[in-house]
XYZ file of C-alpha atoms in Angstrom:
696
model
C 21.275 -13.656 37.456
C 24.990 -14.141 36.861
C 27.043 -11.372 35.310
C 27.926 -11.362 31.637
C 30.406 -9.288 29.696
C 28.996 -6.808 27.206
C 31.086 -4.557 24.986
C 30.165 -1.465 23.008
C 29.614 -3.230 19.713
C 28.341 -1.482 16.602
C 25.259 0.471 15.535
C 24.958 -1.489 12.299
C 23.532 -3.779 11.220
C 20.377 -3.578 13.306
C 19.132 -6.675 15.069
C 21.155 -9.604 16.428
C 24.189 -10.440 14.283
C 26.485 -13.423 14.900
C 30.084 -12.867 13.728
C 31.588 -16.237 14.645
C 32.722 -15.198 18.112
C 29.733 -13.464 19.629
C 26.579 -11.510 18.873
C 26.102 -7.809 18.240
C 22.746 -6.320 19.239
C 21.527 -3.011 17.803
C 18.063 -1.518 18.370
C 16.484 1.756 17.282
C 14.601 3.937 19.776
C 14.541 7.702 19.602
C 12.692 8.357 22.868
C 13.802 5.546 25.231
C 15.950 6.234 28.293
C 17.526 2.781 28.137
C 17.219 -0.481 26.243
C 17.777 -3.754 28.054
C 18.742 -7.060 26.485
C 17.107 -10.088 28.134
C 18.716 -13.509 27.634
C 16.935 -16.808 28.255
C 17.829 -20.394 29.010
C 17.981 -22.886 26.120
C 14.385 -23.970 26.772
C 13.256 -20.340 26.803
C 11.583 -20.598 30.200
C 14.068 -18.790 32.423
C 15.308 -15.245 32.010
C 18.997 -15.665 32.855
C 20.396 -12.181 32.224
C 19.311 -8.568 31.905
C 21.963 -6.362 30.343
C 21.546 -2.727 29.436
C 22.897 -1.952 25.982
C 25.873 0.254 26.845
C 26.235 2.477 23.764
C 24.032 4.831 21.826
C 24.915 6.230 18.413
C 22.227 8.702 17.497
C 19.052 6.755 18.183
C 20.552 3.274 17.854
C 21.356 1.455 21.098
C 23.924 -1.315 20.804
C 26.185 -3.777 22.565
C 28.270 -6.877 21.817
C 28.183 -10.054 23.917
C 31.206 -12.330 23.336
C 30.585 -16.052 23.365
C 26.910 -16.033 22.393
C 25.977 -18.451 19.641
C 23.127 -18.982 17.175
C 20.160 -20.491 18.974
C 20.405 -18.027 21.870
C 16.935 -16.857 22.902
C 16.447 -13.223 23.767
C 14.041 -10.314 24.073
C 14.143 -6.603 24.845
C 12.824 -4.154 27.398
C 12.592 -0.415 26.898
C 12.517 2.181 29.655
C 11.005 5.577 29.003
C 7.960 7.742 29.683
C 4.481 6.287 29.807
C 2.622 9.358 28.574
C -0.109 8.405 26.065
C -1.189 12.028 25.526
C 2.370 12.685 24.306
C 2.447 9.509 22.179
C 4.750 7.561 24.542
C 3.834 4.086 25.826
C 7.046 2.719 27.323
C 6.545 0.008 29.931
C 9.677 -1.729 31.212
C 7.563 -4.602 32.532
C 6.803 -5.780 29.031
C 9.112 -8.119 27.155
C 9.449 -6.880 23.575
C 10.326 -8.547 20.309
C 13.316 -7.314 18.353
C 11.887 -5.829 15.101
C 14.852 -7.419 13.281
C 14.550 -10.889 14.853
C 15.178 -13.626 12.286
C 13.157 -16.263 14.118
C 10.474 -16.376 16.812
C 9.807 -19.431 18.954
C 6.006 -19.241 18.914
C 3.061 -16.849 18.996
C 2.066 -14.674 21.956
C -0.262 -16.301 24.460
C -3.160 -13.978 25.118
C -3.251 -12.557 28.645
C -4.037 -9.119 30.045
C -0.369 -8.827 31.055
C 0.454 -8.213 27.370
C -1.250 -4.828 27.683
C 0.710 -1.788 28.742
C -2.345 -0.530 30.626
C -4.616 -2.132 33.232
C -7.517 -3.807 31.489
C -10.812 -2.732 33.035
C -9.337 0.331 34.748
C -11.488 3.450 34.700
C -8.770 5.386 32.855
C -8.404 2.569 30.327
C -5.142 3.032 28.356
C -4.053 5.961 30.541
C -3.503 3.503 33.385
C -0.247 1.561 33.800
C 0.138 -2.214 34.144
C 3.106 -3.473 36.184
C 2.821 -7.198 35.448
C 5.716 -8.839 33.623
C 4.585 -10.147 30.238
C 7.563 -12.440 29.581
C 5.791 -15.748 30.274
C 3.199 -14.948 27.606
C 5.633 -13.764 24.955
C 7.599 -15.689 22.322
C 11.383 -15.485 22.354
C 13.537 -14.054 19.616
C 16.275 -16.416 18.427
C 19.771 -15.516 17.237
C 20.191 -17.037 13.783
C 23.019 -17.664 11.364
C 21.254 -17.210 8.026
C 23.913 -18.923 5.899
C 22.459 -21.615 3.660
C 24.046 -23.985 1.169
C 22.278 -22.595 -1.891
C 24.404 -24.606 -4.280
C 23.493 -23.697 -7.836
C 20.271 -21.912 -6.926
C 19.545 -19.287 -9.509
C 16.483 -17.015 -9.470
C 14.450 -17.683 -12.641
C 14.058 -13.933 -13.265
C 11.323 -14.416 -15.794
C 10.276 -11.311 -17.709
C 6.914 -10.025 -16.563
C 5.607 -10.651 -20.068
C 6.140 -14.376 -19.480
C 4.723 -14.427 -15.963
C 1.623 -16.288 -14.780
C 1.055 -15.794 -11.040
C -0.539 -18.398 -8.782
C -1.751 -17.015 -5.442
C -1.579 -19.656 -2.725
C -1.607 -20.226 1.029
C 1.150 -22.452 2.445
C -1.167 -24.478 4.645
C -4.225 -24.276 2.422
C -2.245 -25.673 -0.506
C -0.777 -28.637 1.355
C -2.917 -29.617 4.339
C -5.257 -32.026 2.536
C -2.951 -33.203 -0.218
C -2.653 -36.997 0.115
C 0.936 -37.132 -1.152
C 2.427 -34.381 1.018
C 4.330 -35.421 4.131
C 4.921 -32.079 5.861
C 1.357 -30.840 5.650
C 0.828 -27.148 6.283
C 4.557 -26.404 6.198
C 7.130 -24.801 3.905
C 8.587 -28.270 3.397
C 5.195 -29.475 2.236
C 5.040 -26.754 -0.380
C 8.474 -27.918 -1.556
C 7.314 -31.516 -1.976
C 7.429 -33.413 -5.249
C 3.632 -33.620 -5.360
C 3.121 -29.863 -5.203
C 5.967 -29.056 -7.589
C 4.656 -31.602 -10.067
C 1.212 -29.998 -9.985
C 2.579 -26.469 -10.450
C 4.934 -27.404 -13.278
C 2.250 -29.299 -15.191
C -0.160 -26.425 -14.676
C 2.349 -24.061 -16.268
C 2.395 -21.186 -13.792
C 5.686 -19.294 -13.446
C 5.389 -17.640 -10.018
C 3.734 -18.548 -6.751
C 2.510 -15.625 -4.648
C 2.319 -16.692 -1.009
C -0.129 -15.154 1.409
C 1.764 -13.626 4.365
C 4.480 -15.895 5.725
C 6.227 -13.333 7.907
C 5.444 -14.024 11.584
C 1.940 -12.849 12.441
C -0.461 -12.686 15.370
C -3.620 -14.622 16.116
C -6.052 -11.831 17.026
C -7.518 -12.103 20.500
C -11.142 -11.793 19.373
C -10.573 -14.742 17.011
C -8.895 -16.929 19.617
C -11.777 -16.281 22.023
C -14.188 -17.557 19.335
C -12.096 -20.658 18.706
C -10.743 -19.282 15.414
C -7.329 -18.092 14.249
C -5.782 -15.573 11.910
C -5.483 -17.886 8.911
C -4.493 -15.454 6.150
C -1.786 -13.703 8.176
C -2.382 -9.976 7.631
C -1.316 -9.021 11.187
C 2.469 -8.991 11.050
C 4.431 -9.586 14.242
C 7.957 -9.708 12.801
C 9.076 -8.498 9.389
C 12.229 -10.666 9.241
C 10.985 -13.921 10.765
C 9.067 -16.669 8.959
C 5.937 -17.597 10.828
C 6.689 -20.474 13.236
C 3.468 -22.293 12.301
C 4.970 -23.083 8.875
C 8.239 -24.519 10.249
C 8.339 -28.282 10.777
C 11.665 -28.311 12.660
C 12.082 -24.691 13.867
C 14.685 -23.972 11.211
C 14.552 -20.955 8.897
C 16.482 -23.104 6.416
C 13.140 -24.781 5.717
C 11.972 -21.598 3.979
C 15.223 -21.379 2.063
C 14.908 -25.010 1.030
C 11.385 -24.337 -0.263
C 12.589 -21.400 -2.356
C 15.465 -23.428 -3.796
C 13.104 -26.255 -4.736
C 10.648 -23.920 -6.429
C 13.518 -22.245 -8.295
C 14.734 -25.627 -9.492
C 11.299 -26.078 -11.063
C 11.552 -22.669 -12.755
C 9.014 -21.076 -10.405
C 9.542 -17.685 -8.787
C 8.485 -16.946 -5.198
C 6.565 -13.743 -4.479
C 5.728 -12.805 -0.891
C 2.579 -10.974 0.154
C 3.917 -8.454 2.697
C 2.148 -6.158 5.145
C 4.173 -3.044 5.905
C 1.201 -0.696 6.240
C 0.419 -1.638 9.848
C 1.437 -4.000 12.636
C -0.487 -6.449 14.772
C -0.451 -4.190 17.853
C -3.768 -2.532 16.964
C -4.985 0.756 18.386
C -4.432 2.280 21.830
C -6.225 -0.706 23.394
C -3.949 -3.260 21.734
C -1.059 -5.238 23.228
C 2.506 -4.027 23.755
C 4.589 -6.561 21.846
C 7.325 -4.683 19.989
C 7.066 -1.329 18.197
C 4.675 0.247 20.707
C 6.972 -0.525 23.600
C 10.208 0.399 21.795
C 9.117 3.809 20.525
C 5.418 4.303 19.857
C 5.789 7.881 18.693
C 8.365 6.989 16.036
C 6.943 3.730 14.683
C 3.320 4.810 14.251
C 1.447 7.656 12.628
C -0.422 9.334 15.462
C -3.513 11.513 15.399
C -3.674 15.179 16.388
C -4.151 13.890 19.912
C -1.152 11.492 19.979
C -2.968 9.202 22.389
C -4.723 7.865 19.288
C -3.589 6.380 15.991
C -4.273 7.267 12.392
C -6.123 4.260 11.003
C -5.911 4.247 7.205
C -5.703 0.443 7.225
C -8.777 -0.550 9.218
C -6.624 -2.446 11.712
C -6.194 0.240 14.355
C -2.794 1.648 13.415
C -0.614 2.750 10.518
C 3.163 2.436 10.391
C 5.015 5.735 10.103
C 6.919 5.077 6.874
C 7.843 8.777 6.747
C 10.222 8.204 9.669
C 13.670 7.376 8.231
C 14.319 4.542 10.682
C 10.952 2.918 10.069
C 11.523 3.216 6.334
C 14.983 1.724 6.857
C 13.448 -1.236 8.688
C 11.052 -1.888 5.810
C 13.813 -1.669 3.205
C 16.198 -3.784 5.295
C 13.469 -6.388 5.607
C 12.789 -6.456 1.858
C 16.490 -6.759 1.053
C 16.862 -9.525 3.626
C 14.192 -11.639 1.955
C 15.798 -11.083 -1.443
C 19.468 -11.492 -0.523
C 19.323 -14.094 2.246
C 16.102 -15.941 1.427
C 16.260 -15.568 -2.390
C 12.640 -14.495 -2.964
C 11.783 -13.000 -6.341
C 9.273 -10.301 -5.544
C 6.675 -8.795 -3.251
C 2.993 -7.975 -3.288
C 2.382 -4.989 -0.987
C -0.841 -5.159 0.996
C -2.750 -1.831 1.080
C 0.107 -0.208 -0.783
C -1.611 3.191 -0.915
C -0.805 3.518 2.786
C 2.911 3.257 2.029
C 2.637 6.287 -0.232
C 0.746 8.480 2.210
C 2.288 11.759 3.338
C 0.809 14.483 5.591
C -0.811 15.953 2.463
C -2.172 12.669 1.078
C -1.056 9.980 -1.333
C 2.062 10.815 -3.341
C 3.476 8.544 -6.047
C 6.793 10.284 -5.305
C 6.657 9.479 -1.573
C 9.844 8.436 0.183
C 8.894 4.734 0.137
C 8.545 4.640 -3.644
C 11.618 6.775 -4.252
C 13.702 4.621 -1.919
C 12.683 1.394 -3.662
C 13.164 2.828 -7.154
C 16.809 3.692 -6.465
C 17.623 0.473 -4.603
C 19.957 -1.817 -6.613
C 18.593 -4.948 -4.890
C 14.870 -4.233 -4.950
C 14.722 -2.919 -8.499
C 15.649 -6.353 -9.828
C 12.642 -8.155 -8.318
C 8.927 -8.003 -9.065
C 6.955 -5.375 -7.155
C 3.156 -5.542 -7.033
C 0.882 -2.987 -5.371
C -2.541 -3.556 -3.919
C -3.571 -0.029 -4.952
C -6.064 0.921 -2.262
C -6.673 1.382 1.445
C -9.632 2.705 3.471
C -8.157 6.164 4.065
C -9.353 9.331 2.292
C -8.667 9.122 -1.435
C -7.351 5.606 -0.887
C -8.437 4.058 -4.185
C -5.465 4.551 -6.532
C -5.664 1.988 -9.321
C -3.292 3.186 -12.051
C -1.632 5.751 -9.795
C 1.594 3.995 -8.827
C 5.009 4.698 -10.328
C 6.944 2.192 -12.433
C 8.197 -0.485 -11.930
C 5.190 -1.397 -9.756
C 2.544 -3.721 -11.145
C -0.936 -3.279 -9.700
C -3.821 -5.534 -8.794
C -6.662 -4.520 -11.110
C -10.032 -4.989 -9.430
C -11.663 -3.195 -12.362
C -10.690 -6.230 -14.421
C -12.182 -8.639 -11.866
C -15.493 -6.808 -11.584
C -15.877 -5.998 -15.278
C -15.169 -9.543 -16.446
C -17.470 -11.124 -13.881
C -20.290 -8.756 -14.856
C -19.816 -9.342 -18.592
C -20.104 -13.106 -18.217
C -23.015 -12.723 -15.784
C -24.796 -10.925 -18.598
C -24.950 -7.390 -17.213
C -25.962 -4.875 -19.883
C -23.408 -2.432 -21.255
C -20.327 -4.488 -20.413
C -19.021 -5.305 -23.886
C -17.149 -1.980 -23.963
C -15.860 -2.693 -20.441
C -14.605 -6.083 -21.609
C -12.811 -4.435 -24.534
C -10.982 -2.087 -22.159
C -9.957 -4.873 -19.815
C -8.666 -7.396 -22.369
C -6.412 -4.718 -23.883
C -4.620 -3.962 -20.618
C -6.851 -1.276 -19.062
C -4.941 1.368 -20.994
C -6.934 4.251 -19.511
C -5.536 3.372 -16.088
C -2.044 2.178 -16.964
C -0.870 3.543 -20.332
C 1.131 6.476 -18.990
C 4.553 7.268 -17.535
C 6.167 4.672 -19.766
C 4.403 1.819 -17.943
C 4.147 -1.431 -19.924
C 0.935 -3.305 -20.703
C 2.020 -5.949 -18.190
C 1.383 -3.446 -15.369
C -2.188 -4.637 -14.880
C -2.394 -7.794 -12.758
C -5.532 -9.387 -14.172
C -7.610 -11.698 -11.996
C -11.200 -12.755 -11.454
C -10.558 -14.390 -8.063
C -8.127 -13.898 -5.198
C -7.880 -14.967 -1.572
C -10.167 -12.066 -0.633
C -13.535 -13.059 -2.081
C -15.198 -16.039 -3.713
C -13.262 -18.866 -5.307
C -13.943 -19.425 -9.005
C -16.328 -22.285 -8.219
C -18.200 -20.085 -5.769
C -18.452 -17.198 -8.271
C -20.649 -19.474 -10.390
C -22.403 -21.236 -7.473
C -23.495 -18.496 -5.089
C -25.327 -15.213 -5.506
C -24.931 -14.293 -1.831
C -22.012 -14.677 0.561
C -22.288 -17.257 3.338
C -19.812 -16.255 6.040
C -21.700 -17.539 9.073
C -18.712 -19.648 10.172
C -16.758 -16.440 10.812
C -18.938 -15.685 13.824
C -19.905 -12.178 12.731
C -23.498 -12.802 11.711
C -22.563 -12.821 8.002
C -21.880 -9.074 8.222
C -18.222 -9.371 7.180
C -16.942 -9.646 3.621
C -18.080 -7.874 0.460
C -21.766 -7.902 -0.402
C -21.337 -7.034 -4.087
C -19.587 -10.019 -5.663
C -20.880 -9.867 -9.263
C -21.501 -13.596 -8.904
C -24.270 -15.845 -10.225
C -25.510 -19.158 -8.853
C -26.838 -20.199 -12.297
C -30.233 -21.129 -10.825
C -29.474 -22.870 -7.532
C -27.693 -21.441 -4.492
C -24.749 -23.682 -3.666
C -24.248 -27.380 -4.457
C -26.589 -29.118 -6.885
C -26.871 -32.388 -8.778
C -28.659 -30.810 -11.745
C -26.513 -31.746 -14.770
C -27.585 -28.699 -16.800
C -26.587 -26.297 -14.023
C -23.319 -28.127 -13.439
C -22.480 -27.949 -17.155
C -23.337 -24.239 -17.265
C -21.142 -23.564 -14.230
C -18.227 -25.422 -15.767
C -18.514 -23.486 -19.016
C -18.729 -20.181 -17.113
C -15.534 -21.098 -15.276
C -13.844 -21.877 -18.572
C -14.926 -18.501 -19.918
C -13.694 -16.574 -16.896
C -10.236 -18.148 -16.920
C -9.955 -17.911 -20.706
C -10.619 -14.178 -20.421
C -7.886 -13.804 -17.794
C -5.319 -15.698 -19.847
C -6.215 -14.131 -23.195
C -5.967 -10.538 -21.916
C -3.054 -8.132 -22.139
C -1.452 -7.739 -18.720
C -0.104 -10.145 -16.102
C -2.533 -12.966 -15.271
C -3.073 -14.238 -11.744
C -4.927 -17.399 -10.746
C -6.160 -18.361 -7.296
C -4.852 -21.697 -6.051
C -7.521 -24.352 -6.314
C -9.555 -22.701 -9.051
C -8.037 -25.131 -11.521
C -9.448 -28.072 -9.567
C -12.844 -26.587 -8.706
C -12.128 -25.773 -5.057
C -15.010 -24.290 -3.068
C -15.211 -22.403 0.229
C -18.959 -23.111 0.410
C -19.849 -19.497 -0.273
C -17.524 -17.950 2.304
C -15.976 -14.894 0.658
C -13.886 -13.838 3.658
C -12.203 -17.001 4.915
C -9.469 -15.099 6.783
C -10.115 -17.014 9.996
C -10.962 -20.447 8.569
C -7.964 -22.693 9.226
C -10.020 -25.753 8.384
C -11.691 -27.479 5.435
C -13.269 -24.175 4.377
C -9.873 -22.575 3.813
C -7.927 -25.653 2.673
C -7.832 -26.978 -0.886
C -9.751 -30.214 -1.372
C -7.656 -32.520 -3.545
C -9.883 -35.557 -3.095
C -12.289 -35.144 -6.011
C -11.833 -32.821 -8.934
C -12.529 -32.621 -12.652
C -9.390 -33.730 -14.485
C -10.848 -32.454 -17.758
C -11.186 -28.944 -16.341
C -7.628 -29.051 -15.015
C -6.384 -30.103 -18.449
C -8.307 -27.225 -20.034
C -6.639 -24.709 -17.691
C -3.250 -26.183 -18.575
C -4.092 -25.678 -22.270
C -5.024 -22.033 -21.679
C -1.739 -21.334 -19.905
C 0.258 -23.174 -22.568
C -1.484 -21.254 -25.348
C -0.627 -17.957 -23.698
C 3.000 -19.051 -23.277
C 3.262 -19.994 -26.943
C 1.660 -16.813 -28.351
C 3.510 -13.536 -27.722
C 0.593 -11.463 -29.032
C -1.211 -12.178 -25.749
C 1.617 -11.027 -23.508
C 3.068 -7.925 -25.093
C 4.724 -5.127 -23.169
C 3.400 -2.487 -25.563
C -0.224 -1.425 -25.449
C -2.364 -2.211 -28.470
C -4.189 0.716 -30.047
C -6.437 0.751 -33.068
C -5.649 3.272 -35.856
C -2.132 3.956 -34.642
C 0.099 1.426 -36.442
C 2.011 2.575 -39.501
C 4.954 0.177 -39.442
C 3.658 -2.364 -41.971
C 0.431 -0.702 -43.047
C -1.621 -2.695 -40.529
C -3.085 -1.636 -37.227
C -2.398 -3.379 -33.928
C -6.011 -3.888 -33.031
C -9.257 -4.401 -34.932
C -12.727 -4.443 -33.376
C -15.185 -6.409 -35.530
C -18.907 -6.986 -35.500
C -20.203 -10.528 -35.878
C -21.220 -9.721 -39.462
C -17.592 -9.008 -40.344
C -17.880 -5.230 -40.460
C -15.712 -2.918 -38.304
C -17.264 -1.725 -35.061
C -18.645 1.804 -35.235
C -18.913 4.228 -32.328
C -22.680 3.750 -32.139
C -22.291 -0.048 -32.024
C -20.538 0.044 -28.674
C -23.558 1.457 -26.901
C -26.156 -0.866 -28.418
C -28.268 -2.226 -25.528
C -28.488 -5.702 -27.077
C -24.752 -6.023 -27.804
C -23.531 -9.313 -26.319
C -20.651 -10.302 -28.618
C -17.140 -8.882 -28.868
C -14.785 -9.821 -31.711
C -11.208 -8.589 -31.690
C -8.213 -9.153 -33.946
C -4.828 -8.610 -32.307
C -1.393 -8.283 -33.851
C 2.102 -7.564 -32.548
C 2.198 -3.979 -31.271
C 3.881 -1.245 -33.251
C 7.546 -0.854 -32.361
C 7.988 -4.401 -31.065
C 11.406 -5.813 -32.069
C 11.353 -8.101 -35.097
C 12.583 -11.103 -33.074
C 9.314 -11.103 -31.129
C 7.138 -11.156 -34.247
C 6.703 -14.913 -34.609
C 2.990 -14.894 -35.388
C 0.669 -12.844 -37.553
C -2.664 -12.401 -35.798
C -5.080 -13.825 -33.249
C -8.857 -13.531 -33.448
C -10.910 -13.711 -30.253
C -14.657 -14.018 -29.888
C -16.387 -13.402 -26.560
C -20.048 -14.286 -26.939
C -22.405 -13.807 -24.003
C -25.472 -13.860 -26.250
C -27.271 -16.444 -28.320
C -25.576 -18.752 -30.818
C -24.056 -16.694 -33.617
C -22.125 -17.225 -36.835
C -19.137 -14.865 -36.845
C -17.665 -13.822 -40.159
C -13.879 -14.028 -39.993
C -11.533 -11.414 -41.477
C -10.447 -12.279 -44.972
C -7.135 -14.114 -45.302
C -4.430 -13.398 -47.832
C -3.384 -16.236 -50.117
C -1.493 -18.910 -48.219
C -3.135 -17.934 -44.907
C -5.979 -19.548 -42.962
C -7.640 -19.434 -39.566
C -7.224 -22.280 -37.085
C -9.498 -22.653 -34.039
C -7.502 -23.592 -30.948
C -9.850 -22.881 -28.057
C -13.643 -23.055 -27.794
C -14.987 -22.966 -24.240
C -18.273 -24.437 -25.467
C -16.500 -27.348 -27.169
C -13.388 -27.895 -25.029
C -12.372 -30.953 -27.039
C -11.492 -28.714 -30.035
C -7.735 -28.197 -30.270
C -6.515 -26.878 -33.601
C -9.451 -27.168 -36.003
C -8.842 -25.588 -39.438
C -11.655 -23.207 -40.399
C -12.320 -23.519 -44.132
C -15.524 -21.454 -44.216
C -15.620 -17.643 -43.975
C -17.588 -18.003 -40.735
C -17.141 -19.759 -37.412
C -19.875 -20.898 -35.034
C -19.841 -19.262 -31.588
C -22.243 -20.946 -29.219
C -24.119 -19.194 -26.464
C -21.770 -18.032 -23.721
C -18.478 -19.080 -25.272
C -14.968 -17.806 -25.847
C -13.153 -18.705 -29.067
C -9.490 -18.253 -29.887
C -8.307 -18.487 -33.503
C -4.843 -18.054 -34.967
C -3.960 -16.836 -38.454
C -1.385 -19.201 -39.866
C 0.557 -19.640 -43.080
C 0.300 -22.955 -44.899
C 1.366 -24.734 -48.073
C -1.001 -27.123 -49.860
């Protein structure tokens, strides 16, 4: 290897930074004895230089190499003790990824040389493997992140106006006939996809993980891959499988295109663990750079605390690990222009030595950050650790996925007894969970389907999961899905069953979009996409996991568009203030009225009636809402899971009348004036009526 000049450089920023004349490298490691920079030939095959970083400021090792340019491939090696019982797993033979790398060339190629220990040795992970792992590792790439954003402007929609659409980059685009760059960021930015999203009416697309991630070895050996992406390999790099031309500008282009259509981009991010697994996992980055600092270790530091179910848990309590997470979040906001984040297993990020703490350093750091406080923050409020289920327990400004909404709504429409009161709680924002600490009613992210579980079509087509294709004997995935096959398991040609399934789907989505909170739809539900009963398609990078655009019900798609448009046009459905009966004094009217079908107010004893199948609710603008937002008088909703019923409507003042806009049993109705004091609610239907003023 020829010699190369390296200067002292700077300890900040971390990672590889091009300044126009050369590249500064800065890497954190508290326990290493030295950090070596490895440079590679333009094709990445030959390691041309090994240069020890010459300076150390605190625990940051750094050096500056004049003359290096963007496109330079590199990696790291860390020298230090290999002492698993002390929590140290340094192995200088292993090429490591820079945690701050902005681009990776590919994914690791599975080989035993990736392990820091000798596979099959009697001492297992206490042994030491001396093979060089470089040939099996991707290369980091020096990047200049500048992009010609032009007039790009984040939409910054208020949460009260937000409708989230959860989607997978490849799943959304792979089978679309009018998309050129299938499975890529550029495909998601295509005219065909933007046209679909704009016409649908959603305001934000929430992408399953797009940060670089690992294909788990056990999946590769079964001929499968990590399709969803919840095994992060690099927190700053877009996954190379979504790049058509190996340019990070492709991600930036996608964001700019979505912004031009008025659509925000939310990233699903996984900062609770890394892809390196437990003590038997590979040495790819964090483990080799400073295992004891990056991970939460057990009482015997040979082992890892596993609150995530993946083998390890990142040590967010460590200031430099927390800094990496925050630097990564700011990078995606400032350089890549994303509009928010959904935090996978977010309870883990709030764990301290004494348990979950809504005042943990992670939450406090985000809440004072001037960059991160201006974007949307969504928590998945659980993990598998002790006391890990924390729905309603996160601090503002976090929104939270509300699985209580999903389960309660599915069970109501399935016909489970005693769920009318549950429905009432859910459609009014799950106030018991979220109406505290000044949190708005939009805190609850309401959904009936998400990537993890059945699609909407499968919720009404399967009673049991069918995950055989995952190769785990159908043991994986949730068993309790609150689903209903409506009489036949899976596909059928029976017109009565098909009609019942379609109406059930209309009811489920109407409930999501007519409820207080922030609605979220799963991509493909609007076109009847199925995964053939697989409720855990994390490894199905094939027709099971991809959206089928070839044959769908245009009438159902139009109905979903109408639901979204109705929500957009009616502020009563998307208020920030919680609605509460018997608490409004402003104009002598309450916010919320619960009615029986006979037109009488609901009594306490009515809620527990075993045969209660119908819920009628009148909603108004919440007390204290500014006058400018009060553009409508009242909405009246009927959720009828029982037999056909005539519902007596609340009396109207002179010059007022009820108009029926939505009826899931008669989807052709769109603005019918109700002249009688009653309205017909068919079996298993949702009705939406608006009180309007009129002049004869």
